[in-house]
mmCIF file of C-alpha atoms and ligand atoms in Angstrom:
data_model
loop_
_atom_site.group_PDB
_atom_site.id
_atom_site.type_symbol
_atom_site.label_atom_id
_atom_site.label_comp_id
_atom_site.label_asym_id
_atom_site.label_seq_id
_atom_site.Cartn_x
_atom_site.Cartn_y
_atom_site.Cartn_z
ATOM 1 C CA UNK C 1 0.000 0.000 0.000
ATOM 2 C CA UNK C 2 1.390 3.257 -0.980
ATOM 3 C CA UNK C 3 1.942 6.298 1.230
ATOM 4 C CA UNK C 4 -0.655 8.837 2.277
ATOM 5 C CA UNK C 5 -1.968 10.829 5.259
ATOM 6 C CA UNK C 6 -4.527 8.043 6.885
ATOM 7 C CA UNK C 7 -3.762 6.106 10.151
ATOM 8 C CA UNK C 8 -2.348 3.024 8.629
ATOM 9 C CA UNK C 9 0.088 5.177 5.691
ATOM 10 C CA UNK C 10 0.419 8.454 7.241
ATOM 11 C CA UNK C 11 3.440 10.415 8.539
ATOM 12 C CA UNK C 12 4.198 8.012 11.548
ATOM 13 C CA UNK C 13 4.403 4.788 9.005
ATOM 14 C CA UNK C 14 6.596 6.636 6.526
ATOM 15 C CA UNK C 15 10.190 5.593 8.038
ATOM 16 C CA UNK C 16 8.945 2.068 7.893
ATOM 17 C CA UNK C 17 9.396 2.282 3.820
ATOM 18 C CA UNK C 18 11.367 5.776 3.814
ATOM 19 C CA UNK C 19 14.033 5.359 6.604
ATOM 20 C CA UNK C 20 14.825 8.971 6.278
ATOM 21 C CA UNK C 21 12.112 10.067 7.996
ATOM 22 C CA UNK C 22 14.227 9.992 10.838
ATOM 23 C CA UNK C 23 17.519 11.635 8.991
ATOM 24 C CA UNK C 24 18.824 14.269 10.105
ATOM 25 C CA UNK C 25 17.646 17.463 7.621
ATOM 26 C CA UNK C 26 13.533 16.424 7.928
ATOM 27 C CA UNK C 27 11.002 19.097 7.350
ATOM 28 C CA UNK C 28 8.870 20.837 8.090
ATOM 29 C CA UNK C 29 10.017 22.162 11.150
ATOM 30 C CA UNK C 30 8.300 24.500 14.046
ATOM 31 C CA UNK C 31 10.280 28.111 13.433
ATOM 32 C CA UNK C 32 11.161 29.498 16.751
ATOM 33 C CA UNK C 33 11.177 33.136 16.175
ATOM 34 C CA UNK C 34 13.375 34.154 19.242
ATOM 35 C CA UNK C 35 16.162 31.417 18.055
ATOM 36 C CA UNK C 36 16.505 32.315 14.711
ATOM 37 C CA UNK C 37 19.334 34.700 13.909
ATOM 38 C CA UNK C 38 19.381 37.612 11.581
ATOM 39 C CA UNK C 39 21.931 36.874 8.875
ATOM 40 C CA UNK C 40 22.147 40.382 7.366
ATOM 41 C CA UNK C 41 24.174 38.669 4.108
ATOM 42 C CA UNK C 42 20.716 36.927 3.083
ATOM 43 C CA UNK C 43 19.744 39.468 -0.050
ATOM 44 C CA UNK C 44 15.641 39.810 -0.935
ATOM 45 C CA UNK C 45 14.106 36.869 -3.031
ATOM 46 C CA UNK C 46 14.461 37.398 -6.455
ATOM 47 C CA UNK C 47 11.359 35.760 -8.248
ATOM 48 C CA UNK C 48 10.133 35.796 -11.649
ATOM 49 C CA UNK C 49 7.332 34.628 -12.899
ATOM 50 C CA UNK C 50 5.709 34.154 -16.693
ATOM 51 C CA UNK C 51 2.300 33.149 -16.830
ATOM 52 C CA UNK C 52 2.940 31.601 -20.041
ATOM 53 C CA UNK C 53 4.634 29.015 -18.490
ATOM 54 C CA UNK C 54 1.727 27.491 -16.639
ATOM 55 C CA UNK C 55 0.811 24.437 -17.947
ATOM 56 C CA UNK C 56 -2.068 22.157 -16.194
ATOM 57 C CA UNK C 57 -3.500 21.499 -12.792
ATOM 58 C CA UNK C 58 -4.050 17.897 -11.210
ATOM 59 C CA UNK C 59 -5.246 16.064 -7.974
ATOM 60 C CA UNK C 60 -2.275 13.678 -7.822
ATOM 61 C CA UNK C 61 -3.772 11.776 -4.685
ATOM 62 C CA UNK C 62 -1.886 13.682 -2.276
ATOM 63 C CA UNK C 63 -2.744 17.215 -3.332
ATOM 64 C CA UNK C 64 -3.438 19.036 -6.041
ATOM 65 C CA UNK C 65 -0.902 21.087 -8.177
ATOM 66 C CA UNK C 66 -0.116 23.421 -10.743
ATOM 67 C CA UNK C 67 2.407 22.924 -12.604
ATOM 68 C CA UNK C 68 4.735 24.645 -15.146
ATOM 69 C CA UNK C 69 7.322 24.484 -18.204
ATOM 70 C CA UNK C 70 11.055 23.952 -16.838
ATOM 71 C CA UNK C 71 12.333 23.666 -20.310
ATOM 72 C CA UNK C 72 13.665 27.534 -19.893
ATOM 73 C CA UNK C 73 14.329 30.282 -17.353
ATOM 74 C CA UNK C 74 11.136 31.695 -18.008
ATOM 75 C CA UNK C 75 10.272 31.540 -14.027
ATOM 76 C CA UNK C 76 12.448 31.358 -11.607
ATOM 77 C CA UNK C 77 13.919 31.843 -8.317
ATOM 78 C CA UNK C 78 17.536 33.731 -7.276
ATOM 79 C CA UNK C 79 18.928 35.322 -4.683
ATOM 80 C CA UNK C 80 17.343 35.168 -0.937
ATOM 81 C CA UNK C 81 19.599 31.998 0.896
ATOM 82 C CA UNK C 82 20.759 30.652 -3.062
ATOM 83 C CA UNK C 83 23.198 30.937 -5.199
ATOM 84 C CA UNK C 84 22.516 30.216 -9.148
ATOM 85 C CA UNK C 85 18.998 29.875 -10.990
ATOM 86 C CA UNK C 86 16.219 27.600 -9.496
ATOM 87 C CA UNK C 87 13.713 26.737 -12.259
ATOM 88 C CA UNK C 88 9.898 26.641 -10.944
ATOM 89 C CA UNK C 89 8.334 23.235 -11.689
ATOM 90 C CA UNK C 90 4.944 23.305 -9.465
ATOM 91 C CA UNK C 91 2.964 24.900 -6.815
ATOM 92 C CA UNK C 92 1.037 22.972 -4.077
ATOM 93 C CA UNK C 93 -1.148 23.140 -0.920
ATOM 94 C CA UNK C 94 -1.655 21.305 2.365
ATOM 95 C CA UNK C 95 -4.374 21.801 4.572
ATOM 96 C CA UNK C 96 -6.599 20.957 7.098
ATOM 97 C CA UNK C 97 -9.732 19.618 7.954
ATOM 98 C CA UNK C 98 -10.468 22.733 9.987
ATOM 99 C CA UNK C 99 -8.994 26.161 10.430
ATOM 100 C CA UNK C 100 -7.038 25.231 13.665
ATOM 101 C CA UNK C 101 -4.451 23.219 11.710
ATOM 102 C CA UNK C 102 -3.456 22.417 8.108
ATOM 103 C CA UNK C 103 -0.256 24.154 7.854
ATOM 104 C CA UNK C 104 3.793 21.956 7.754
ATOM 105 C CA UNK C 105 5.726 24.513 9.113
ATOM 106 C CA UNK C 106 4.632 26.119 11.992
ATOM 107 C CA UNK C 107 5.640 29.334 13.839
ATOM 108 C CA UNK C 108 6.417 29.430 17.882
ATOM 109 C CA UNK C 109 3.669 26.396 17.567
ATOM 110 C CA UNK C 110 1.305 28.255 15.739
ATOM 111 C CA UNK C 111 -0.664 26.031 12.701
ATOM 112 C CA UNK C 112 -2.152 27.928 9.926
ATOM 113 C CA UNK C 113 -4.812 26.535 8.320
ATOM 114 C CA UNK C 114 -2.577 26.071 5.365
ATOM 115 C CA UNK C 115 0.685 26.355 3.162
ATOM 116 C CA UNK C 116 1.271 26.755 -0.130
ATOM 117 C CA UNK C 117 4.619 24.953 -1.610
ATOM 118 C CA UNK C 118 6.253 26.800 -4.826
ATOM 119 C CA UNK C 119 8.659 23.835 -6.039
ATOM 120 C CA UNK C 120 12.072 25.139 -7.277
ATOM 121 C CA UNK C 121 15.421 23.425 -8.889
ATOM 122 C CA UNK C 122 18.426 24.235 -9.400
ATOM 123 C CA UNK C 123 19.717 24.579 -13.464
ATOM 124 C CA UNK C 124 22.940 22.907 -11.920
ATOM 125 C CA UNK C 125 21.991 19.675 -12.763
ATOM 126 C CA UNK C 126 19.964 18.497 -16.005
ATOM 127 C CA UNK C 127 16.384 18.114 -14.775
ATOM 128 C CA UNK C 128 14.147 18.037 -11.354
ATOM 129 C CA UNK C 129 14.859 14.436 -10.800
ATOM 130 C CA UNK C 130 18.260 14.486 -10.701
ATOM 131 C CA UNK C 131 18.306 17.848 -8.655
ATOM 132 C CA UNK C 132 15.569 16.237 -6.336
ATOM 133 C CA UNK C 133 19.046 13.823 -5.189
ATOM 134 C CA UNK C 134 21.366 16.922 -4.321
ATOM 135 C CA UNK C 135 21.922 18.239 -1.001
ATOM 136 C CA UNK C 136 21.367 21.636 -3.351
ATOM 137 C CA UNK C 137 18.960 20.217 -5.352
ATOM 138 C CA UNK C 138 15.854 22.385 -4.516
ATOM 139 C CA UNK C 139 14.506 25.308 -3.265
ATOM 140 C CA UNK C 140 10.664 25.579 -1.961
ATOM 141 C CA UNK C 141 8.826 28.843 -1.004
ATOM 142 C CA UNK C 142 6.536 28.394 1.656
ATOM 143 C CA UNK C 143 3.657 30.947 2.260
ATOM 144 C CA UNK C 144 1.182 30.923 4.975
ATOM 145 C CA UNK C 145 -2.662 31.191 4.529
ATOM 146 C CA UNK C 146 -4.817 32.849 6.946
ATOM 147 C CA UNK C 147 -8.511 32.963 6.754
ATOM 148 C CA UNK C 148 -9.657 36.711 6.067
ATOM 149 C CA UNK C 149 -10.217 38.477 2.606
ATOM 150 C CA UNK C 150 -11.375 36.767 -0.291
ATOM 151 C CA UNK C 151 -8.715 35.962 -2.539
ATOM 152 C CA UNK C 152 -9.018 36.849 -6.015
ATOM 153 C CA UNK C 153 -6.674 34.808 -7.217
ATOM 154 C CA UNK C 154 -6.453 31.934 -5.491
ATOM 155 C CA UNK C 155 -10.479 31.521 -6.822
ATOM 156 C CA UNK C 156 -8.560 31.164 -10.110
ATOM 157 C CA UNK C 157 -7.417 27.843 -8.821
ATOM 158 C CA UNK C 158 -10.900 27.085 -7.255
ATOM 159 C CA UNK C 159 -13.089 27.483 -10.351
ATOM 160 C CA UNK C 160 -10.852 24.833 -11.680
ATOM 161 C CA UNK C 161 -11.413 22.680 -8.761
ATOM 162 C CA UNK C 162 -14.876 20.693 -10.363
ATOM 163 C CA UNK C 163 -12.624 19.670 -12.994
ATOM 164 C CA UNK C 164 -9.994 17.772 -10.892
ATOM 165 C CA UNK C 165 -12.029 16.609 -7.941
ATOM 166 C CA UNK C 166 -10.697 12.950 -7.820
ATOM 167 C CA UNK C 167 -6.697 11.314 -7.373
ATOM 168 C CA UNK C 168 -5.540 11.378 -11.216
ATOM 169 C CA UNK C 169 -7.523 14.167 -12.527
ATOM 170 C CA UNK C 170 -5.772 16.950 -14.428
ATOM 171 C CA UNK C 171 -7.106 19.874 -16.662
ATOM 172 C CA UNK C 172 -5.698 22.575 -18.817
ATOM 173 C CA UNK C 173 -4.241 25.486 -16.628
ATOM 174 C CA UNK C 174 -2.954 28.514 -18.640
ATOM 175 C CA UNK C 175 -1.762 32.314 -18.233
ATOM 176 C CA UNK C 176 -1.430 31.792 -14.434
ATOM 177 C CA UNK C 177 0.537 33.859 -12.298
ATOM 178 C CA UNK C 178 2.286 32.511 -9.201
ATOM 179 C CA UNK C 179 3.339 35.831 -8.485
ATOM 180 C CA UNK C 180 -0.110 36.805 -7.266
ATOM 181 C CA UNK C 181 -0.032 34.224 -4.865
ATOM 182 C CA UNK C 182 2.678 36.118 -3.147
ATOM 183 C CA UNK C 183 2.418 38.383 -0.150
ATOM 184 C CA UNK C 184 3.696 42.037 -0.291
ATOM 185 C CA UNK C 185 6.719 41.640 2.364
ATOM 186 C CA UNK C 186 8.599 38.808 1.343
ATOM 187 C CA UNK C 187 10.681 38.900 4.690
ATOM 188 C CA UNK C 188 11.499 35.264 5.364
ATOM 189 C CA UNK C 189 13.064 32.124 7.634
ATOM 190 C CA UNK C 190 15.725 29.911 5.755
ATOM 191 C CA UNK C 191 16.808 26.465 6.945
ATOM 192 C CA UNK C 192 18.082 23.167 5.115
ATOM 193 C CA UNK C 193 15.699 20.897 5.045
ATOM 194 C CA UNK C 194 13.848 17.944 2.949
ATOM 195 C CA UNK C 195 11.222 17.174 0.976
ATOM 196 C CA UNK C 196 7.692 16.858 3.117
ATOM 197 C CA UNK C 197 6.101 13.678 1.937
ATOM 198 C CA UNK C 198 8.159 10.221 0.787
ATOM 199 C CA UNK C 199 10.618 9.956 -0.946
ATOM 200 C CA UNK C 200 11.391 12.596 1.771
ATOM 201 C CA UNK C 201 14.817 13.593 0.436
ATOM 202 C CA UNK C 202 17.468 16.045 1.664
ATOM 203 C CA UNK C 203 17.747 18.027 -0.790
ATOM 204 C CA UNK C 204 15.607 21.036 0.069
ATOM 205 C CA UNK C 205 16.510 24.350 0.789
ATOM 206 C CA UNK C 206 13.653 26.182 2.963
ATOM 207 C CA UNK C 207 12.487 29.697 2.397
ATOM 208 C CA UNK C 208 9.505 30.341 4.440
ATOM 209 C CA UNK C 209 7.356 33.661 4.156
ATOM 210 C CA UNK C 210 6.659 35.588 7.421
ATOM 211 C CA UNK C 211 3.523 36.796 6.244
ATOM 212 C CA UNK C 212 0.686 35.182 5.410
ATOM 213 C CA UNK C 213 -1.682 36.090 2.579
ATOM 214 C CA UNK C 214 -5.359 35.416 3.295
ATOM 215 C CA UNK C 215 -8.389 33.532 1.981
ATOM 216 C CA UNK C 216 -12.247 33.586 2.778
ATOM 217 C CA UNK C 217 -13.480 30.572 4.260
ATOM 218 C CA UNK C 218 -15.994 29.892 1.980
ATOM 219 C CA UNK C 219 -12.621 29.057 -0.299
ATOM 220 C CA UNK C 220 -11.310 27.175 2.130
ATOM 221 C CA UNK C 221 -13.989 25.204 2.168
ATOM 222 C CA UNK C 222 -14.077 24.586 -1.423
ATOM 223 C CA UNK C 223 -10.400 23.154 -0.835
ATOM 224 C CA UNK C 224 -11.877 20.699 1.509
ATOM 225 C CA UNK C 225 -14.002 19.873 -1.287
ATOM 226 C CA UNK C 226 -11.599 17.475 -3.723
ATOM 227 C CA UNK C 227 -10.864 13.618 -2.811
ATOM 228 C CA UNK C 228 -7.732 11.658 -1.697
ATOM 229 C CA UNK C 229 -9.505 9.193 -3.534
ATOM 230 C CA UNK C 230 -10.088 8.457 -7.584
ATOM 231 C CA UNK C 231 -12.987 8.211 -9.456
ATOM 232 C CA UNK C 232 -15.550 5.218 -8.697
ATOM 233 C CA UNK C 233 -14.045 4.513 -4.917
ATOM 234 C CA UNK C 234 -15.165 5.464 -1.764
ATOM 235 C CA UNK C 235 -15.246 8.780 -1.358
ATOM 236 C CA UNK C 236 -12.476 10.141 0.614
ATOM 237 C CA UNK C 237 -12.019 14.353 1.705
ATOM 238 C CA UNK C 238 -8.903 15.471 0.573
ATOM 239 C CA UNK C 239 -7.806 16.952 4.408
ATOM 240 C CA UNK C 240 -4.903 16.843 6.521
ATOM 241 C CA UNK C 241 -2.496 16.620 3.887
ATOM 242 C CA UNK C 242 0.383 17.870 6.099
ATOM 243 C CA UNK C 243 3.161 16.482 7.445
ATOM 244 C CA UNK C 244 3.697 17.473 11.706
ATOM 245 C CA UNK C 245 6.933 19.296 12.630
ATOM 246 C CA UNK C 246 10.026 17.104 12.666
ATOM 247 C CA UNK C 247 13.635 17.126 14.801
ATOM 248 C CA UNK C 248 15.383 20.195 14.278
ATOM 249 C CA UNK C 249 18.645 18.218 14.951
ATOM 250 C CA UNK C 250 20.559 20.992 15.405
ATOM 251 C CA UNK C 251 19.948 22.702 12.718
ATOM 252 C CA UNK C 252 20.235 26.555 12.483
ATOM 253 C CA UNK C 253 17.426 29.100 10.977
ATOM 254 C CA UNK C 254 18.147 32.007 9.376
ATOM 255 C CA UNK C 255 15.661 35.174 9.080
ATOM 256 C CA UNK C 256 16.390 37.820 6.653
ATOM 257 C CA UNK C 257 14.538 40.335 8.882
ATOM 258 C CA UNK C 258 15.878 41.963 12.120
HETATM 259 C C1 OYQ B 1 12.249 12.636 -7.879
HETATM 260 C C2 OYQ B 1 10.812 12.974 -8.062
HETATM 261 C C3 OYQ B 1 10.186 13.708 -6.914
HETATM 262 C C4 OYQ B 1 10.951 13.485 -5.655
HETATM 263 C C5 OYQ B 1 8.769 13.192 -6.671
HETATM 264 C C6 OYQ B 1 7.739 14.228 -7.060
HETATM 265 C C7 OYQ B 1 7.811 15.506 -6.243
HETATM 266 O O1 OYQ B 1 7.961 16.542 -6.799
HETATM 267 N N1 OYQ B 1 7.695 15.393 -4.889
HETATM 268 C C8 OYQ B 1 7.598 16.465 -3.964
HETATM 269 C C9 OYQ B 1 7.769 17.812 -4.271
HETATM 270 C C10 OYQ B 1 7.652 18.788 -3.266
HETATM 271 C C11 OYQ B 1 7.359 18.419 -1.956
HETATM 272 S S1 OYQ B 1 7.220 19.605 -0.676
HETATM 273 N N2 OYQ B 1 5.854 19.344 0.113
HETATM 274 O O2 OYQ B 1 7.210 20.913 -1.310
HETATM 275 O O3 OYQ B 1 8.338 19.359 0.235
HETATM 276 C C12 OYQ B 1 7.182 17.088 -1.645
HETATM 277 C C13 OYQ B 1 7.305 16.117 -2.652
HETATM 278 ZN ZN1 ZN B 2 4.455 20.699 -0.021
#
């Protein structure tokens, strides 16, 4: 049986097939404002974004995602904690069942009600697969949602939810822009970490987003709305798609705020 989020597959039965689960660069972590230090060599995030470059959106069983043409530098990542070009390859959720969790990372043991994941390699190596394997492999963003405002954009990504409401799903996705998923400070926590689900590999560097951008709960809802499970099976919420904080092992985290 493959890996998910239920009681028999979820997080706490992942080392059993993915012994790094217990390595020693696992995220998400909880980020401990008062013991992160300032690091005033971290320069602002550099992203850049072409719509043109969105491709399709799909309910892969796990989540759903958007995800985007790598074949050029069309969008991409520099700067903040990296050095060289990371190439954007998808954007992804998790959430919760309710508003009280939902978020990976979490902040002085705060849970948002959820977290969006903009996936990032580095043009070092030849493709996302082979970057996935390197300690410098990757570079997520992490931003925070908070129920408030409607969000615009996000409903976007909603209105396209009826089309991919079951695991292995996908639709058409054009002319999207990532960029408006972005809040206006892009102050942010860096820390080395790994990939959140299985195959769980260390090859992930962390830039997470102080603040949060916001989202009715009617939309939240909606995400709340779209199945684990695939067409003709038992019906089965997509919820709780997150992985709880892991061992910070020592590990230090860097803000690029004072
Ligand atoms: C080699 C292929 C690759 C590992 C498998 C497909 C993939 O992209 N996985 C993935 C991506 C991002 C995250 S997260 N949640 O942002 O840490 C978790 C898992
Ligand atoms: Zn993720």
């Amino acid at each position: 049986m493959s890996w998910g989020y239920a009681e028999n597959n979820g997080p706490d039965k992942w080392a059993d097939n993915y012994p790094i689960a217990n390595g020693p660069r696992q995220s998400p972590i909880d980020i401990v404002s008062g013991a992160s230090s300032y690091d005033k060599g971290l320069k602002p995030l550099k992203l850049k974004y072409d719509p043109s470059t969105c491709l399709e959106i799909l309910n892969n069983g796990h989540s759903f995602q958007v995800t985007f043409a790598d074949d050029t530098d069309s969008s991409t990542l520099k700067d903040g904690p990296i050095s060289g070009i990371y190439r954007l390859k998808q954007f992804h959720f998790h959430w919760g069942a309710s508003d009280d969790k939902g978020s990976e990372h979490t902040v002085n043991g705060t849970k948002y009600p959820a977290e969006l994941h903009l996936v990032h390699w580095n043009t070092k190596y030849a493709n996302f697969g082979e970057a996935a394997s390197k300690p410098d492999g990757l570079a997520v963003v992490g931003v925070f949602l908070q129920i408030g405002a409607q969000n615009a954009s996000l409903q976007k990504i909603i209105d396209a939810f009826t089309a991919i409401k079951a695991k292995g799903q996908q639709t058409t996705f054009a002319g999207f822009d990532p960029s408006s998923l972005l809040p206006g400070c892009l102050d942010y926590w860096t820390y080395e970490g790994s990939l959140t689900t299985p195959p769980l590999l260390e090859s992930v560097t962390w830039i997470v987003c102080k603040q949060p951008i916001s989202l009715s709960a009617d939309q939240m809802a909606k995400f709340r709305s779209l199945l684990f499970s695939a067409k003709g099976e038992a019906e089965c919420c997509m919820v709780d798609n997150y992985r709880p904080p892991q061992p910070l092992k020592g590990r230090s985290v860097r803000a690029s705020f004072q």
